[in-house]
């Protein structure tokens, strides 16, 4: 008899941006705190100034050559990482003017662009993209900036990333494409947008689950109808041999 565990979310998944999202007491999903202790004695003064948006202090430290513009903290973050995390676009512009490196990684392999997108700092992300920020760099879990963007609510940010050649079909370590992540997040607006611009409706994760299987496995919703309007291959099977129709049957849903 086929195992039914396929229908439930596996304990080790996903290595996705959704793991960086918190839940407030009311049950509403919120973006996690950036996690930077600004009183940390190991944090350089330039990093602190960038993180709190103190433009004049940043200018002073750079003009006096007290710190290199690309100096790292103990988590291997540059001042640009912190300015993007906290959304200070004026500091971002200044650091770029001072020839900081844009496509750099911290200890989690996150680029400044990934941090800006992760915390929905669209103005910072726009500056980085216009100045050569690479939208296809990946973090330790294989997520690109686009993976983070589809977990948010800004379709305009997703569009900007795609306009700068973000890979629409990039897969993270769990095999999730941006579309599969949007389905996992039950983000109907984002799913509809991604489908309209040509995202592969039959893409599958590392467990060979398609978006339709994921939608049915979580709980039948409007996403199922949305996906069925596309050219969905109902013959696809997951790693345990289940088809989408079997997912539907298990959940009492008729396709």
mmCIF file of C-alpha atoms in Angstrom:
data_model
loop_
_atom_site.group_PDB
_atom_site.id
_atom_site.type_symbol
_atom_site.label_atom_id
_atom_site.label_comp_id
_atom_site.label_asym_id
_atom_site.label_seq_id
_atom_site.Cartn_x
_atom_site.Cartn_y
_atom_site.Cartn_z
ATOM 1 C CA UNK A 1 0.000 0.000 0.000
ATOM 2 C CA UNK A 2 1.310 3.443 -0.877
ATOM 3 C CA UNK A 3 2.472 5.639 1.981
ATOM 4 C CA UNK A 4 0.177 8.543 2.796
ATOM 5 C CA UNK A 5 2.900 10.649 4.408
ATOM 6 C CA UNK A 6 3.464 12.274 1.027
ATOM 7 C CA UNK A 7 0.330 14.321 1.541
ATOM 8 C CA UNK A 8 1.705 16.037 4.601
ATOM 9 C CA UNK A 9 4.452 18.617 4.868
ATOM 10 C CA UNK A 10 7.722 16.875 5.586
ATOM 11 C CA UNK A 11 9.564 17.907 8.747
ATOM 12 C CA UNK A 12 12.666 18.985 6.875
ATOM 13 C CA UNK A 13 10.962 21.292 4.398
ATOM 14 C CA UNK A 14 11.108 23.789 3.063
ATOM 15 C CA UNK A 15 14.569 25.328 3.108
ATOM 16 C CA UNK A 16 12.744 28.374 1.881
ATOM 17 C CA UNK A 17 12.201 32.038 2.611
ATOM 18 C CA UNK A 18 9.028 31.117 4.503
ATOM 19 C CA UNK A 19 11.264 29.769 7.274
ATOM 20 C CA UNK A 20 12.383 33.372 7.824
ATOM 21 C CA UNK A 21 8.826 34.554 8.393
ATOM 22 C CA UNK A 22 7.458 34.883 11.910
ATOM 23 C CA UNK A 23 3.944 34.709 13.293
ATOM 24 C CA UNK A 24 2.616 37.500 15.465
ATOM 25 C CA UNK A 25 0.302 36.794 18.454
ATOM 26 C CA UNK A 26 -2.761 37.316 16.255
ATOM 27 C CA UNK A 27 -1.564 34.619 13.882
ATOM 28 C CA UNK A 28 -0.650 37.008 11.088
ATOM 29 C CA UNK A 29 2.520 36.266 9.160
ATOM 30 C CA UNK A 30 5.156 38.956 9.612
ATOM 31 C CA UNK A 31 8.695 39.291 8.381
ATOM 32 C CA UNK A 32 11.239 38.202 10.954
ATOM 33 C CA UNK A 33 13.292 40.743 12.870
ATOM 34 C CA UNK A 34 16.568 41.442 11.060
ATOM 35 C CA UNK A 35 18.327 40.022 14.106
ATOM 36 C CA UNK A 36 21.054 42.631 14.456
ATOM 37 C CA UNK A 37 21.943 43.712 17.986
ATOM 38 C CA UNK A 38 23.014 47.300 17.408
ATOM 39 C CA UNK A 39 24.710 47.389 20.824
ATOM 40 C CA UNK A 40 26.834 44.383 19.970
ATOM 41 C CA UNK A 41 30.405 45.248 20.948
ATOM 42 C CA UNK A 42 31.648 43.331 17.923
ATOM 43 C CA UNK A 43 29.676 45.569 15.546
ATOM 44 C CA UNK A 44 31.834 48.233 13.920
ATOM 45 C CA UNK A 45 30.722 51.851 14.230
ATOM 46 C CA UNK A 46 30.257 52.092 10.473
ATOM 47 C CA UNK A 47 27.934 49.082 10.556
ATOM 48 C CA UNK A 48 25.899 50.611 13.381
ATOM 49 C CA UNK A 49 25.604 53.945 11.575
ATOM 50 C CA UNK A 50 24.451 52.185 8.399
ATOM 51 C CA UNK A 51 21.938 50.061 10.322
ATOM 52 C CA UNK A 52 20.285 53.060 12.006
ATOM 53 C CA UNK A 53 20.378 55.239 8.897
ATOM 54 C CA UNK A 54 22.769 57.850 10.299
ATOM 55 C CA UNK A 55 23.884 59.267 6.955
ATOM 56 C CA UNK A 56 26.114 61.959 8.444
ATOM 57 C CA UNK A 57 28.015 59.477 10.595
ATOM 58 C CA UNK A 58 28.492 57.167 7.626
ATOM 59 C CA UNK A 59 29.867 60.113 5.625
ATOM 60 C CA UNK A 60 32.167 61.090 8.483
ATOM 61 C CA UNK A 61 33.619 57.613 8.964
ATOM 62 C CA UNK A 62 34.252 57.224 5.242
ATOM 63 C CA UNK A 63 35.683 60.709 4.710
ATOM 64 C CA UNK A 64 38.095 60.285 7.619
ATOM 65 C CA UNK A 65 39.001 56.861 6.233
ATOM 66 C CA UNK A 66 38.383 55.305 9.634
ATOM 67 C CA UNK A 67 36.826 52.270 8.012
ATOM 68 C CA UNK A 68 36.969 50.600 4.637
ATOM 69 C CA UNK A 69 33.609 50.840 2.874
ATOM 70 C CA UNK A 70 33.529 47.037 2.599
ATOM 71 C CA UNK A 71 34.526 46.270 6.201
ATOM 72 C CA UNK A 72 32.973 43.076 7.596
ATOM 73 C CA UNK A 73 31.391 42.414 10.979
ATOM 74 C CA UNK A 74 31.580 39.066 12.783
ATOM 75 C CA UNK A 75 28.714 37.745 10.639
ATOM 76 C CA UNK A 76 30.652 38.788 7.553
ATOM 77 C CA UNK A 77 28.165 41.541 6.714
ATOM 78 C CA UNK A 78 29.213 44.766 5.058
ATOM 79 C CA UNK A 79 27.623 48.139 5.891
ATOM 80 C CA UNK A 80 25.616 47.713 2.676
ATOM 81 C CA UNK A 81 24.043 44.520 4.032
ATOM 82 C CA UNK A 82 22.783 46.374 7.103
ATOM 83 C CA UNK A 83 21.592 49.474 5.251
ATOM 84 C CA UNK A 84 19.558 47.197 2.963
ATOM 85 C CA UNK A 85 18.226 45.090 5.828
ATOM 86 C CA UNK A 86 16.848 48.152 7.602
ATOM 87 C CA UNK A 87 15.791 49.999 4.465
ATOM 88 C CA UNK A 88 17.934 53.137 4.408
ATOM 89 C CA UNK A 89 18.086 53.873 0.704
ATOM 90 C CA UNK A 90 20.030 57.121 1.196
ATOM 91 C CA UNK A 91 22.792 55.198 2.965
ATOM 92 C CA UNK A 92 22.706 52.555 0.231
ATOM 93 C CA UNK A 93 23.188 55.259 -2.411
ATOM 94 C CA UNK A 94 26.094 56.790 -0.489
ATOM 95 C CA UNK A 95 27.866 53.464 -0.014
ATOM 96 C CA UNK A 96 27.534 52.698 -3.717
ATOM 97 C CA UNK A 97 28.825 56.185 -4.543
ATOM 98 C CA UNK A 98 31.855 55.335 -2.393
ATOM 99 C CA UNK A 99 32.476 52.250 -4.546
ATOM 100 C CA UNK A 100 31.296 49.561 -2.157
ATOM 101 C CA UNK A 101 30.952 46.028 -3.477
ATOM 102 C CA UNK A 102 27.357 45.172 -4.356
ATOM 103 C CA UNK A 103 27.447 41.441 -5.041
ATOM 104 C CA UNK A 104 28.964 40.223 -1.774
ATOM 105 C CA UNK A 105 27.915 37.501 0.671
ATOM 106 C CA UNK A 106 27.544 37.384 4.433
ATOM 107 C CA UNK A 107 27.984 34.257 6.577
ATOM 108 C CA UNK A 108 24.596 32.949 5.368
ATOM 109 C CA UNK A 109 25.590 33.548 1.753
ATOM 110 C CA UNK A 110 23.025 36.354 1.551
ATOM 111 C CA UNK A 111 23.750 39.289 -0.728
ATOM 112 C CA UNK A 112 22.609 42.844 0.081
ATOM 113 C CA UNK A 113 19.908 42.416 -2.576
ATOM 114 C CA UNK A 114 18.602 39.273 -0.895
ATOM 115 C CA UNK A 115 18.452 41.143 2.438
ATOM 116 C CA UNK A 116 16.604 44.075 0.872
ATOM 117 C CA UNK A 117 14.051 41.751 -0.726
ATOM 118 C CA UNK A 118 13.728 39.495 2.325
ATOM 119 C CA UNK A 119 12.681 42.467 4.467
ATOM 120 C CA UNK A 120 10.656 44.116 1.687
ATOM 121 C CA UNK A 121 12.844 47.210 1.317
ATOM 122 C CA UNK A 122 11.863 47.845 -2.274
ATOM 123 C CA UNK A 123 13.605 51.215 -2.656
ATOM 124 C CA UNK A 124 16.916 49.653 -1.623
ATOM 125 C CA UNK A 125 16.366 46.672 -3.910
ATOM 126 C CA UNK A 126 15.634 48.982 -6.839
ATOM 127 C CA UNK A 127 18.871 50.912 -6.323
ATOM 128 C CA UNK A 128 20.886 47.704 -6.152
ATOM 129 C CA UNK A 129 19.301 46.286 -9.300
ATOM 130 C CA UNK A 130 19.925 49.507 -11.209
ATOM 131 C CA UNK A 131 23.569 49.457 -10.093
ATOM 132 C CA UNK A 132 24.276 45.878 -11.133
ATOM 133 C CA UNK A 133 22.966 43.806 -8.253
ATOM 134 C CA UNK A 134 22.748 40.173 -9.368
ATOM 135 C CA UNK A 135 19.240 38.771 -8.721
ATOM 136 C CA UNK A 136 20.396 35.189 -9.289
ATOM 137 C CA UNK A 137 22.889 34.867 -6.436
ATOM 138 C CA UNK A 138 21.795 32.171 -3.979
ATOM 139 C CA UNK A 139 21.984 31.859 -0.201
ATOM 140 C CA UNK A 140 22.928 28.740 1.765
ATOM 141 C CA UNK A 141 19.516 27.180 1.097
ATOM 142 C CA UNK A 142 19.672 27.906 -2.617
ATOM 143 C CA UNK A 143 17.146 30.745 -2.473
ATOM 144 C CA UNK A 144 17.458 33.682 -4.843
ATOM 145 C CA UNK A 145 16.035 37.142 -4.255
ATOM 146 C CA UNK A 146 13.008 36.074 -6.301
ATOM 147 C CA UNK A 147 12.275 33.214 -3.891
ATOM 148 C CA UNK A 148 12.115 35.757 -1.078
ATOM 149 C CA UNK A 149 10.063 38.196 -3.116
ATOM 150 C CA UNK A 150 7.240 35.738 -3.847
ATOM 151 C CA UNK A 151 6.845 35.126 -0.112
ATOM 152 C CA UNK A 152 5.975 38.798 0.286
ATOM 153 C CA UNK A 153 3.123 40.885 -1.037
ATOM 154 C CA UNK A 154 4.873 43.134 -3.561
ATOM 155 C CA UNK A 155 4.148 42.073 -7.124
ATOM 156 C CA UNK A 156 5.977 45.206 -8.278
ATOM 157 C CA UNK A 157 9.172 43.994 -6.585
ATOM 158 C CA UNK A 158 8.841 40.603 -8.269
ATOM 159 C CA UNK A 159 8.339 42.367 -11.594
ATOM 160 C CA UNK A 160 11.479 44.475 -11.060
ATOM 161 C CA UNK A 161 13.561 41.397 -10.339
ATOM 162 C CA UNK A 162 12.291 39.725 -13.498
ATOM 163 C CA UNK A 163 13.002 42.870 -15.528
ATOM 164 C CA UNK A 164 16.605 42.506 -14.355
ATOM 165 C CA UNK A 165 16.787 38.900 -15.572
ATOM 166 C CA UNK A 166 15.912 37.018 -12.398
ATOM 167 C CA UNK A 167 15.507 33.316 -13.193
ATOM 168 C CA UNK A 168 11.791 32.530 -13.038
ATOM 169 C CA UNK A 169 12.463 28.787 -12.767
ATOM 170 C CA UNK A 170 15.338 28.850 -10.254
ATOM 171 C CA UNK A 171 15.128 25.965 -7.776
ATOM 172 C CA UNK A 172 16.338 26.068 -4.189
ATOM 173 C CA UNK A 173 17.757 23.074 -2.316
ATOM 174 C CA UNK A 174 14.267 21.627 -1.875
ATOM 175 C CA UNK A 175 13.555 22.010 -5.571
ATOM 176 C CA UNK A 176 11.102 24.857 -5.015
ATOM 177 C CA UNK A 177 10.703 27.318 -7.856
ATOM 178 C CA UNK A 178 9.263 30.753 -7.043
ATOM 179 C CA UNK A 179 5.853 29.503 -8.237
ATOM 180 C CA UNK A 180 5.961 26.473 -5.943
ATOM 181 C CA UNK A 181 6.865 28.717 -3.014
ATOM 182 C CA UNK A 182 4.013 31.105 -3.775
ATOM 183 C CA UNK A 183 1.666 28.103 -3.806
ATOM 184 C CA UNK A 184 3.086 26.875 -0.495
ATOM 185 C CA UNK A 185 2.437 30.344 0.938
ATOM 186 C CA UNK A 186 -1.128 30.227 -0.464
ATOM 187 C CA UNK A 187 -0.443 33.584 -2.104
ATOM 188 C CA UNK A 188 -3.119 33.622 -4.805
ATOM 189 C CA UNK A 189 -2.224 37.045 -6.213
ATOM 190 C CA UNK A 190 1.418 36.061 -6.615
ATOM 191 C CA UNK A 191 0.555 32.668 -8.098
ATOM 192 C CA UNK A 192 -1.749 34.264 -10.661
ATOM 193 C CA UNK A 193 0.917 36.803 -11.620
ATOM 194 C CA UNK A 194 3.638 34.159 -12.013
ATOM 195 C CA UNK A 195 1.378 31.981 -14.148
ATOM 196 C CA UNK A 196 0.481 34.925 -16.383
ATOM 197 C CA UNK A 197 4.135 35.641 -17.119
ATOM 198 C CA UNK A 198 4.832 32.026 -18.015
ATOM 199 C CA UNK A 199 5.983 30.173 -14.900
ATOM 200 C CA UNK A 200 6.052 26.412 -15.463
ATOM 201 C CA UNK A 201 2.829 25.065 -13.956
ATOM 202 C CA UNK A 202 4.242 21.516 -14.025
ATOM 203 C CA UNK A 203 7.506 22.288 -12.219
ATOM 204 C CA UNK A 204 8.167 19.888 -9.347
ATOM 205 C CA UNK A 205 10.141 19.944 -6.098
ATOM 206 C CA UNK A 206 12.754 17.424 -4.941
ATOM 207 C CA UNK A 207 9.905 15.078 -3.950
ATOM 208 C CA UNK A 208 8.521 15.385 -7.488
ATOM 209 C CA UNK A 209 5.422 17.210 -6.279
ATOM 210 C CA UNK A 210 3.881 19.658 -8.706
ATOM 211 C CA UNK A 211 2.238 22.891 -7.667
ATOM 212 C CA UNK A 212 -1.190 21.279 -7.964
ATOM 213 C CA UNK A 213 -0.144 18.473 -5.615
ATOM 214 C CA UNK A 214 1.166 20.996 -3.091
ATOM 215 C CA UNK A 215 -2.051 23.025 -3.277
ATOM 216 C CA UNK A 216 -4.151 19.893 -2.792
ATOM 217 C CA UNK A 217 -1.868 18.498 -0.090
ATOM 218 C CA UNK A 218 -2.031 21.621 2.054
ATOM 219 C CA UNK A 219 -5.773 22.167 1.763
ATOM 220 C CA UNK A 220 -7.930 22.593 -1.329
ATOM 221 C CA UNK A 221 -8.316 26.286 -2.053
ATOM 222 C CA UNK A 222 -8.874 28.776 -4.842
ATOM 223 C CA UNK A 223 -5.347 27.950 -5.985
ATOM 224 C CA UNK A 224 -6.534 24.560 -7.204
ATOM 225 C CA UNK A 225 -9.054 26.132 -9.585
ATOM 226 C CA UNK A 226 -6.444 28.648 -10.680
ATOM 227 C CA UNK A 227 -3.935 25.921 -11.514
ATOM 228 C CA UNK A 228 -6.493 23.736 -13.276
ATOM 229 C CA UNK A 229 -7.151 26.580 -15.720
ATOM 230 C CA UNK A 230 -3.620 26.007 -17.015
ATOM 231 C CA UNK A 231 -2.201 23.067 -18.939
ATOM 232 C CA UNK A 232 -1.594 20.907 -15.890
ATOM 233 C CA UNK A 233 -0.213 17.431 -16.504
ATOM 234 C CA UNK A 234 -2.409 15.204 -14.331
ATOM 235 C CA UNK A 235 -0.260 12.163 -15.115
ATOM 236 C CA UNK A 236 2.681 13.484 -13.056
ATOM 237 C CA UNK A 237 3.576 11.365 -10.028
ATOM 238 C CA UNK A 238 5.375 12.318 -6.834
ATOM 239 C CA UNK A 239 8.283 10.366 -5.371
ATOM 240 C CA UNK A 240 5.859 7.831 -3.853
ATOM 241 C CA UNK A 241 3.877 7.365 -7.048
ATOM 242 C CA UNK A 242 0.853 9.508 -6.182
ATOM 243 C CA UNK A 243 -0.841 11.653 -8.815
ATOM 244 C CA UNK A 244 -2.671 14.933 -8.261
ATOM 245 C CA UNK A 245 -5.986 13.097 -8.601
ATOM 246 C CA UNK A 246 -5.010 10.871 -5.673
ATOM 247 C CA UNK A 247 -4.090 13.942 -3.625
ATOM 248 C CA UNK A 248 -7.541 15.304 -4.445
ATOM 249 C CA UNK A 249 -9.281 12.069 -3.491
ATOM 250 C CA UNK A 250 -7.431 11.873 -0.180
ATOM 251 C CA UNK A 251 -8.589 15.400 0.689
ATOM 252 C CA UNK A 252 -12.183 14.875 -0.464
ATOM 253 C CA UNK A 253 -11.773 17.164 -3.439
ATOM 254 C CA UNK A 254 -13.178 16.436 -6.892
ATOM 255 C CA UNK A 255 -11.321 17.719 -9.942
#
